[in-house]
């Protein structure tokens, strides 16, 4: 009797355990709609829609998602992508769109030959703006493809009359003189990746571009793998002027500009990540409010070996432009390159009169190089941190 009783209890425990496992496997469905919607905000919209077949609980959750992630690469044919986008926009609940991500590289296919591509893009943009979108992410290229043929003036002049977004991320497009961005007057954050800065406007200086002057609210700007267009006569690349009366942070990551002029009276943070050869363009910086600077410079093309004096002067000119920084971080690549330039550098006056903190991403730094950065401080010796 006792053995049978223990066996029965053990069976109940096993069945109870199985039941608990079953409940555990569906704990996600037990979450409130708000949590499920948050989860689906991080996945591609096609995958989000497909969750409707999981159970009755999931049938309409995707219609509430405020983040729309459209990716052409998830469809074999453009027609399937077009149908998906149109149906989702027509069936989702009429709620605000917090963020719209639109990816359509397709190997650099020309939109001029496929007007339906432009038509779909326009419909998606108009829908997003009519639903108070706050963040637009648009990438019209693909990894390994440097096509930048689609112009902002063509993309946005017909699709957006006035769009009060806060954040705009653009990839593989051409900014033609800022005209195509003039409808984004409220943008505070702008990220450009693999973009071409160009101009067809006769009002601009022939050799200089000023593409951000029409964005009065811009506070944060990132330029990554961007280049400037050539002058109309096909000569050298145009120089670039960064005008930002409200600009607070600026990031240069592998940019190709012949010359860079920065006028940003409120800029607090500056980040440079590039090859030493680009330093020649960074000679005209006006950053009176600069608080922090990150510098990561390498020498992939062995420029320094045969051009030490030129490289030394380029570094000196760069740091003179950053002289107001209170905090400076140098990465190991920068220290490695500058270690070849210590002869003569120690005799240069240090421009960093306000420096209070120096962060070095290296195990050791030549004494002469360290002295160059520290000897200009008018206050107590700056704090040094090795990371």
Tab-separated table of C-alpha atoms in Angstrom:
chain	number	residue	atom	x	y	z
A	1	UNK	CA	0.000	0.000	0.000
A	2	UNK	CA	2.743	2.418	0.918
A	3	UNK	CA	4.675	1.640	-2.253
A	4	UNK	CA	1.565	2.198	-4.394
A	5	UNK	CA	0.864	5.482	-2.599
A	6	UNK	CA	4.396	6.749	-3.174
A	7	UNK	CA	4.196	5.777	-6.845
A	8	UNK	CA	0.924	7.679	-7.238
A	9	UNK	CA	2.431	10.778	-5.632
A	10	UNK	CA	5.483	10.528	-7.873
A	11	UNK	CA	3.218	10.297	-10.928
A	12	UNK	CA	1.360	13.409	-9.843
A	13	UNK	CA	4.638	15.245	-9.356
A	14	UNK	CA	5.764	14.198	-12.836
A	15	UNK	CA	2.462	15.304	-14.377
A	16	UNK	CA	2.596	18.541	-12.418
A	17	UNK	CA	6.122	19.116	-13.656
A	18	UNK	CA	5.042	18.533	-17.241
A	19	UNK	CA	2.228	21.010	-16.770
A	20	UNK	CA	4.596	23.584	-15.360
A	21	UNK	CA	6.958	23.049	-18.320
A	22	UNK	CA	4.064	23.539	-20.712
A	23	UNK	CA	3.138	26.813	-19.030
A	24	UNK	CA	6.789	27.838	-19.020
A	25	UNK	CA	7.064	27.298	-22.760
A	26	UNK	CA	4.257	29.821	-23.334
A	27	UNK	CA	5.243	32.419	-20.797
A	28	UNK	CA	5.837	34.901	-23.621
A	29	UNK	CA	2.173	34.770	-24.639
A	30	UNK	CA	1.202	35.417	-21.042
A	31	UNK	CA	2.874	38.831	-21.129
A	32	UNK	CA	0.693	41.942	-21.573
A	33	UNK	CA	0.265	43.458	-25.025
A	34	UNK	CA	2.604	46.301	-24.192
A	35	UNK	CA	5.469	43.895	-23.550
A	36	UNK	CA	4.787	41.857	-26.688
A	37	UNK	CA	4.628	45.001	-28.807
A	38	UNK	CA	7.970	46.073	-27.366
A	39	UNK	CA	9.528	42.725	-28.308
A	40	UNK	CA	8.218	42.907	-31.880
A	41	UNK	CA	9.653	46.406	-32.263
A	42	UNK	CA	13.105	44.837	-32.568
A	43	UNK	CA	12.358	42.371	-35.380
A	44	UNK	CA	11.796	42.722	-39.101
A	45	UNK	CA	8.200	43.658	-39.886
A	46	UNK	CA	7.755	40.527	-41.999
A	47	UNK	CA	8.627	38.357	-38.998
A	48	UNK	CA	6.386	40.477	-36.773
A	49	UNK	CA	3.380	39.898	-39.055
A	50	UNK	CA	4.039	36.150	-39.175
A	51	UNK	CA	3.560	35.889	-35.401
A	52	UNK	CA	-0.196	36.158	-36.047
A	53	UNK	CA	-0.296	32.412	-36.778
A	54	UNK	CA	1.129	31.416	-33.387
A	55	UNK	CA	-2.193	31.574	-31.574
A	56	UNK	CA	-5.303	33.665	-31.182
A	57	UNK	CA	-3.426	35.662	-28.559
A	58	UNK	CA	-0.945	36.875	-31.205
A	59	UNK	CA	-3.425	37.495	-34.011
A	60	UNK	CA	-3.448	41.303	-33.832
A	61	UNK	CA	-0.392	42.147	-31.755
A	62	UNK	CA	1.674	43.098	-34.826
A	63	UNK	CA	-0.899	45.761	-35.752
A	64	UNK	CA	0.027	47.734	-32.645
A	65	UNK	CA	3.799	47.847	-33.180
A	66	UNK	CA	5.012	51.484	-33.433
A	67	UNK	CA	8.333	50.522	-35.060
A	68	UNK	CA	8.223	49.423	-38.709
A	69	UNK	CA	11.286	47.614	-40.082
A	70	UNK	CA	11.034	47.085	-43.852
A	71	UNK	CA	13.887	45.208	-45.532
A	72	UNK	CA	13.898	44.435	-49.252
A	73	UNK	CA	16.533	41.708	-48.730
A	74	UNK	CA	14.000	39.471	-46.970
A	75	UNK	CA	12.077	39.026	-50.246
A	76	UNK	CA	13.162	37.280	-53.444
A	77	UNK	CA	11.152	39.586	-55.702
A	78	UNK	CA	10.394	43.283	-55.343
A	79	UNK	CA	6.701	42.597	-55.965
A	80	UNK	CA	6.568	40.572	-52.741
A	81	UNK	CA	8.236	43.364	-50.819
A	82	UNK	CA	5.817	45.923	-52.295
A	83	UNK	CA	2.779	43.820	-51.400
A	84	UNK	CA	4.040	43.320	-47.853
A	85	UNK	CA	4.632	47.038	-47.239
A	86	UNK	CA	1.313	48.152	-48.739
A	87	UNK	CA	-0.736	45.533	-46.874
A	88	UNK	CA	0.949	46.197	-43.546
A	89	UNK	CA	0.384	49.941	-43.821
A	90	UNK	CA	-3.275	49.417	-44.716
A	91	UNK	CA	-4.005	46.833	-41.991
A	92	UNK	CA	-2.115	48.122	-38.948
A	93	UNK	CA	-3.999	50.089	-36.329
A	94	UNK	CA	-4.030	53.859	-36.975
A	95	UNK	CA	-1.454	54.642	-34.321
A	96	UNK	CA	1.677	56.761	-34.336
A	97	UNK	CA	4.841	55.431	-35.983
A	98	UNK	CA	7.700	56.010	-33.573
A	99	UNK	CA	10.343	54.745	-36.008
A	100	UNK	CA	10.412	53.653	-39.642
A	101	UNK	CA	13.375	51.705	-41.006
A	102	UNK	CA	13.382	51.314	-44.810
A	103	UNK	CA	16.109	49.218	-46.458
A	104	UNK	CA	16.110	48.738	-50.227
A	105	UNK	CA	19.574	48.194	-51.653
A	106	UNK	CA	18.854	45.411	-54.149
A	107	UNK	CA	22.353	45.476	-55.571
A	108	UNK	CA	22.176	49.103	-56.650
A	109	UNK	CA	19.254	48.663	-59.046
A	110	UNK	CA	18.294	51.929	-60.734
A	111	UNK	CA	15.043	53.449	-59.563
A	112	UNK	CA	14.782	55.461	-62.766
A	113	UNK	CA	14.197	52.202	-64.641
A	114	UNK	CA	11.807	50.916	-61.975
A	115	UNK	CA	9.363	53.704	-61.051
A	116	UNK	CA	7.405	51.347	-58.795
A	117	UNK	CA	10.356	51.378	-56.392
A	118	UNK	CA	10.152	55.129	-56.025
A	119	UNK	CA	6.374	54.874	-55.770
A	120	UNK	CA	6.570	52.463	-52.850
A	121	UNK	CA	9.196	54.570	-51.113
A	122	UNK	CA	7.025	57.679	-51.456
A	123	UNK	CA	3.967	55.875	-50.073
A	124	UNK	CA	5.930	54.604	-47.066
A	125	UNK	CA	7.377	58.048	-46.330
A	126	UNK	CA	4.016	59.795	-46.617
A	127	UNK	CA	2.417	57.223	-44.318
A	128	UNK	CA	5.168	57.620	-41.727
A	129	UNK	CA	4.984	61.419	-41.734
A	130	UNK	CA	1.183	61.415	-41.531
A	131	UNK	CA	1.521	59.222	-38.425
A	132	UNK	CA	3.970	61.531	-36.658
A	133	UNK	CA	7.134	59.475	-37.177
A	134	UNK	CA	9.986	60.561	-34.903
A	135	UNK	CA	12.882	58.523	-36.309
A	136	UNK	CA	13.586	57.672	-39.956
A	137	UNK	CA	16.254	55.145	-40.974
A	138	UNK	CA	16.736	54.904	-44.737
A	139	UNK	CA	19.444	52.837	-46.437
A	140	UNK	CA	19.252	52.471	-50.207
A	141	UNK	CA	22.436	50.486	-50.679
A	142	UNK	CA	23.959	47.272	-49.460
A	143	UNK	CA	27.122	46.088	-47.758
A	144	UNK	CA	30.031	46.207	-50.163
A	145	UNK	CA	28.094	48.427	-52.572
A	146	UNK	CA	29.141	52.079	-52.645
A	147	UNK	CA	26.326	53.252	-54.927
A	148	UNK	CA	25.171	56.722	-53.850
A	149	UNK	CA	23.170	57.674	-56.927
A	150	UNK	CA	19.813	58.383	-55.278
A	151	UNK	CA	19.498	62.065	-54.531
A	152	UNK	CA	17.769	63.467	-51.476
A	153	UNK	CA	16.046	66.111	-53.565
A	154	UNK	CA	14.381	63.355	-55.627
A	155	UNK	CA	13.621	61.150	-52.633
A	156	UNK	CA	12.054	63.671	-50.309
A	157	UNK	CA	10.770	66.628	-52.308
A	158	UNK	CA	7.864	64.568	-53.675
A	159	UNK	CA	7.239	62.374	-50.628
A	160	UNK	CA	7.512	64.777	-47.719
A	161	UNK	CA	6.253	68.328	-47.530
A	162	UNK	CA	6.876	68.833	-43.824
A	163	UNK	CA	7.997	66.048	-41.535
A	164	UNK	CA	8.684	66.899	-37.909
A	165	UNK	CA	11.099	64.112	-37.077
A	166	UNK	CA	13.852	64.261	-34.481
A	167	UNK	CA	16.297	61.639	-35.800
A	168	UNK	CA	17.312	60.875	-39.383
A	169	UNK	CA	19.712	58.115	-40.498
A	170	UNK	CA	20.624	57.984	-44.205
A	171	UNK	CA	22.745	55.441	-46.072
A	172	UNK	CA	23.938	55.262	-49.708
A	173	UNK	CA	22.343	58.514	-50.902
A	174	UNK	CA	23.530	61.854	-52.314
A	175	UNK	CA	22.933	65.044	-50.363
A	176	UNK	CA	22.639	67.558	-53.162
A	177	UNK	CA	23.285	70.879	-51.511
A	178	UNK	CA	20.972	70.255	-48.590
A	179	UNK	CA	17.885	70.852	-50.732
A	180	UNK	CA	16.503	67.416	-50.023
A	181	UNK	CA	16.953	67.906	-46.271
A	182	UNK	CA	15.223	71.267	-46.086
A	183	UNK	CA	11.939	69.556	-45.165
A	184	UNK	CA	13.538	68.166	-41.984
A	185	UNK	CA	13.742	71.441	-40.098
A	186	UNK	CA	13.192	69.818	-36.708
A	187	UNK	CA	15.945	67.164	-36.965
A	188	UNK	CA	18.232	67.153	-33.938
A	189	UNK	CA	20.207	63.972	-34.752
A	190	UNK	CA	21.599	63.113	-38.210
A	191	UNK	CA	23.646	60.028	-39.144
A	192	UNK	CA	25.071	59.713	-42.670
A	193	UNK	CA	26.757	56.495	-43.810
A	194	UNK	CA	28.224	55.904	-47.270
A	195	UNK	CA	26.781	59.185	-48.518
A	196	UNK	CA	27.995	61.651	-51.151
A	197	UNK	CA	27.912	65.364	-50.390
A	198	UNK	CA	27.273	67.242	-53.603
A	199	UNK	CA	25.601	70.380	-54.934
A	200	UNK	CA	23.808	71.700	-57.977
A	201	UNK	CA	23.119	75.057	-56.428
A	202	UNK	CA	24.817	78.066	-57.942
A	203	UNK	CA	24.523	80.005	-54.686
A	204	UNK	CA	27.228	77.975	-52.974
A	205	UNK	CA	30.902	78.685	-53.385
A	206	UNK	CA	32.218	76.647	-56.269
A	207	UNK	CA	34.736	74.800	-54.128
A	208	UNK	CA	32.866	74.506	-50.804
A	209	UNK	CA	29.786	72.624	-49.628
A	210	UNK	CA	27.668	73.667	-46.651
A	211	UNK	CA	25.081	70.856	-46.547
A	212	UNK	CA	23.818	71.241	-42.971
A	213	UNK	CA	23.156	74.965	-42.777
A	214	UNK	CA	19.438	74.366	-43.420
A	215	UNK	CA	19.045	72.238	-40.303
A	216	UNK	CA	18.732	74.857	-37.547
A	217	UNK	CA	17.946	72.362	-34.746
A	218	UNK	CA	20.777	69.928	-35.462
A	219	UNK	CA	22.591	68.880	-32.267
A	220	UNK	CA	24.243	65.551	-33.097
A	221	UNK	CA	25.970	64.737	-36.410
A	222	UNK	CA	27.736	61.526	-37.484
A	223	UNK	CA	29.537	61.235	-40.842
A	224	UNK	CA	30.759	57.724	-41.635
A	225	UNK	CA	32.413	56.659	-44.910
A	226	UNK	CA	31.191	59.835	-46.605
A	227	UNK	CA	32.907	61.722	-49.396
A	228	UNK	CA	32.577	65.099	-51.085
A	229	UNK	CA	31.707	65.511	-54.748
A	230	UNK	CA	34.069	67.033	-57.263
A	231	UNK	CA	33.870	70.579	-58.568
A	232	UNK	CA	31.810	71.187	-61.701
A	233	UNK	CA	34.918	71.173	-63.889
A	234	UNK	CA	35.760	67.671	-62.647
A	235	UNK	CA	38.782	68.841	-60.688
A	236	UNK	CA	39.486	68.246	-57.016
A	237	UNK	CA	36.926	67.321	-54.407
A	238	UNK	CA	35.025	70.181	-52.827
A	239	UNK	CA	35.797	71.269	-49.299
A	240	UNK	CA	33.077	70.883	-46.669
A	241	UNK	CA	31.823	73.385	-44.144
A	242	UNK	CA	30.048	72.129	-41.044
A	243	UNK	CA	27.772	74.928	-39.867
A	244	UNK	CA	25.848	74.198	-36.709
A	245	UNK	CA	24.917	76.916	-34.285
A	246	UNK	CA	23.227	74.320	-32.014
A	247	UNK	CA	25.578	71.404	-32.740
A	248	UNK	CA	26.723	69.613	-29.560
A	249	UNK	CA	28.480	66.476	-30.842
A	250	UNK	CA	30.282	65.635	-34.088
A	251	UNK	CA	31.734	62.313	-35.295
A	252	UNK	CA	34.039	61.883	-38.310
A	253	UNK	CA	34.527	58.224	-39.218
A	254	UNK	CA	36.551	57.577	-42.401
A	255	UNK	CA	35.506	60.652	-44.378
A	256	UNK	CA	37.036	61.825	-47.665
A	257	UNK	CA	36.996	65.615	-47.804
A	258	UNK	CA	39.759	67.763	-49.281
A	259	UNK	CA	39.307	70.367	-46.556
A	260	UNK	CA	36.990	70.721	-43.567
A	261	UNK	CA	35.845	73.921	-41.932
A	262	UNK	CA	33.876	73.576	-38.704
A	263	UNK	CA	31.890	76.424	-37.220
A	264	UNK	CA	30.090	75.083	-34.151
A	265	UNK	CA	30.209	77.505	-31.205
A	266	UNK	CA	28.350	75.113	-28.860
A	267	UNK	CA	30.108	71.867	-29.812
A	268	UNK	CA	31.034	69.871	-26.693
A	269	UNK	CA	32.167	66.517	-28.092
A	270	UNK	CA	34.318	65.692	-31.136
A	271	UNK	CA	35.314	62.210	-32.345
A	272	UNK	CA	37.781	61.468	-35.146
A	273	UNK	CA	38.351	57.965	-36.508
A	274	UNK	CA	40.381	57.968	-39.718
A	275	UNK	CA	43.652	57.466	-41.544
A	276	UNK	CA	46.459	59.938	-40.900
A	277	UNK	CA	46.207	61.126	-44.506
A	278	UNK	CA	42.896	62.866	-43.800
A	279	UNK	CA	44.402	65.166	-41.167
A	280	UNK	CA	45.542	67.618	-43.814
A	281	UNK	CA	41.931	68.752	-44.212
A	282	UNK	CA	41.350	69.406	-40.511
A	283	UNK	CA	43.080	72.739	-40.227
A	284	UNK	CA	40.189	75.134	-39.703
A	285	UNK	CA	38.345	74.195	-36.520
A	286	UNK	CA	36.446	76.729	-34.426
A	287	UNK	CA	35.291	74.926	-31.275
A	288	UNK	CA	35.242	77.379	-28.347
A	289	UNK	CA	32.973	75.200	-26.167
A	290	UNK	CA	34.736	71.873	-26.726
A	291	UNK	CA	34.734	69.678	-23.629
A	292	UNK	CA	35.808	66.219	-24.855
A	293	UNK	CA	37.696	64.843	-27.869
A	294	UNK	CA	38.318	61.247	-28.981
A	295	UNK	CA	41.116	60.715	-31.525
A	296	UNK	CA	41.776	57.403	-33.275
A	297	UNK	CA	44.182	57.807	-36.209
A	298	UNK	CA	46.108	55.055	-37.987
A	299	UNK	CA	48.573	54.826	-40.876
A	300	UNK	CA	47.506	52.012	-43.199
A	301	UNK	CA	49.343	53.496	-46.192
A	302	UNK	CA	52.690	54.125	-44.435
A	303	UNK	CA	52.375	57.859	-44.970
A	304	UNK	CA	54.359	58.832	-41.890
A	305	UNK	CA	57.491	56.890	-42.862
A	306	UNK	CA	58.331	59.218	-45.764
A	307	UNK	CA	56.462	62.327	-44.581
A	308	UNK	CA	57.312	62.735	-40.917
A	309	UNK	CA	57.502	66.506	-40.887
A	310	UNK	CA	54.231	66.864	-42.803
A	311	UNK	CA	52.504	64.383	-40.495
A	312	UNK	CA	53.872	66.160	-37.423
A	313	UNK	CA	52.519	69.500	-38.592
A	314	UNK	CA	49.156	67.930	-39.379
A	315	UNK	CA	48.868	66.563	-35.842
A	316	UNK	CA	49.924	69.901	-34.389
A	317	UNK	CA	47.314	71.692	-36.490
A	318	UNK	CA	44.617	69.195	-35.446
A	319	UNK	CA	45.371	69.555	-31.735
A	320	UNK	CA	45.464	73.319	-32.019
A	321	UNK	CA	41.898	73.103	-33.306
A	322	UNK	CA	41.002	70.947	-30.271
A	323	UNK	CA	42.888	73.105	-27.773
A	324	UNK	CA	39.800	73.945	-25.688
A	325	UNK	CA	39.178	70.307	-24.752
A	326	UNK	CA	39.089	69.537	-21.042
A	327	UNK	CA	39.101	65.785	-21.629
A	328	UNK	CA	41.109	63.981	-24.315
A	329	UNK	CA	41.180	60.291	-25.247
A	330	UNK	CA	43.871	58.850	-27.512
A	331	UNK	CA	43.572	55.329	-28.878
A	332	UNK	CA	46.527	53.005	-29.310
A	333	UNK	CA	46.605	53.551	-33.097
A	334	UNK	CA	47.096	57.278	-32.552
A	335	UNK	CA	49.827	56.730	-29.985
A	336	UNK	CA	51.572	54.242	-32.287
A	337	UNK	CA	51.610	56.745	-35.172
A	338	UNK	CA	52.638	59.705	-33.008
A	339	UNK	CA	55.418	57.691	-31.372
A	340	UNK	CA	57.303	58.037	-34.663
A	341	UNK	CA	57.002	61.824	-34.438
A	342	UNK	CA	58.302	62.525	-30.941
A	343	UNK	CA	61.509	64.105	-32.277
A	344	UNK	CA	60.614	67.759	-32.661
A	345	UNK	CA	57.171	67.360	-31.128
A	346	UNK	CA	58.492	67.845	-27.606
A	347	UNK	CA	59.728	71.293	-28.649
A	348	UNK	CA	56.262	72.330	-29.733
A	349	UNK	CA	54.118	74.222	-27.206
A	350	UNK	CA	51.152	72.193	-26.025
A	351	UNK	CA	47.823	73.773	-27.051
A	352	UNK	CA	45.846	72.103	-24.246
A	353	UNK	CA	45.655	74.854	-21.630
A	354	UNK	CA	42.357	73.599	-20.152
A	355	UNK	CA	43.119	69.872	-20.071
A	356	UNK	CA	42.075	68.120	-16.845
A	357	UNK	CA	41.843	64.495	-18.023
A	358	UNK	CA	43.925	62.428	-20.451
A	359	UNK	CA	42.811	58.872	-21.260
A	360	UNK	CA	45.286	56.614	-23.067
A	361	UNK	CA	44.207	53.332	-24.628
A	362	UNK	CA	47.708	51.875	-24.505
A	363	UNK	CA	50.035	50.071	-22.117
A	364	UNK	CA	52.762	52.689	-22.393
A	365	UNK	CA	53.387	56.082	-23.984
A	366	UNK	CA	56.757	57.709	-24.837
A	367	UNK	CA	57.656	60.336	-22.237
A	368	UNK	CA	58.191	63.100	-24.818
A	369	UNK	CA	54.766	62.443	-26.293
A	370	UNK	CA	53.140	62.468	-22.872
A	371	UNK	CA	54.914	65.698	-22.003
A	372	UNK	CA	53.560	67.381	-25.148
A	373	UNK	CA	49.968	66.863	-24.019
A	374	UNK	CA	50.496	67.753	-20.363
A	375	UNK	CA	52.803	70.744	-20.286
A	376	UNK	CA	50.253	73.260	-21.517
A	377	UNK	CA	47.733	72.879	-18.703
A	378	UNK	CA	47.487	76.062	-16.643
A	379	UNK	CA	45.777	74.280	-13.730
A	380	UNK	CA	46.852	71.254	-11.715
A	381	UNK	CA	48.462	68.333	-13.525
A	382	UNK	CA	45.775	66.567	-15.638
A	383	UNK	CA	44.613	63.181	-14.434
A	384	UNK	CA	46.038	60.365	-16.557
A	385	UNK	CA	44.144	57.108	-17.052
A	386	UNK	CA	45.364	54.053	-18.919
A	387	UNK	CA	42.656	51.758	-20.304
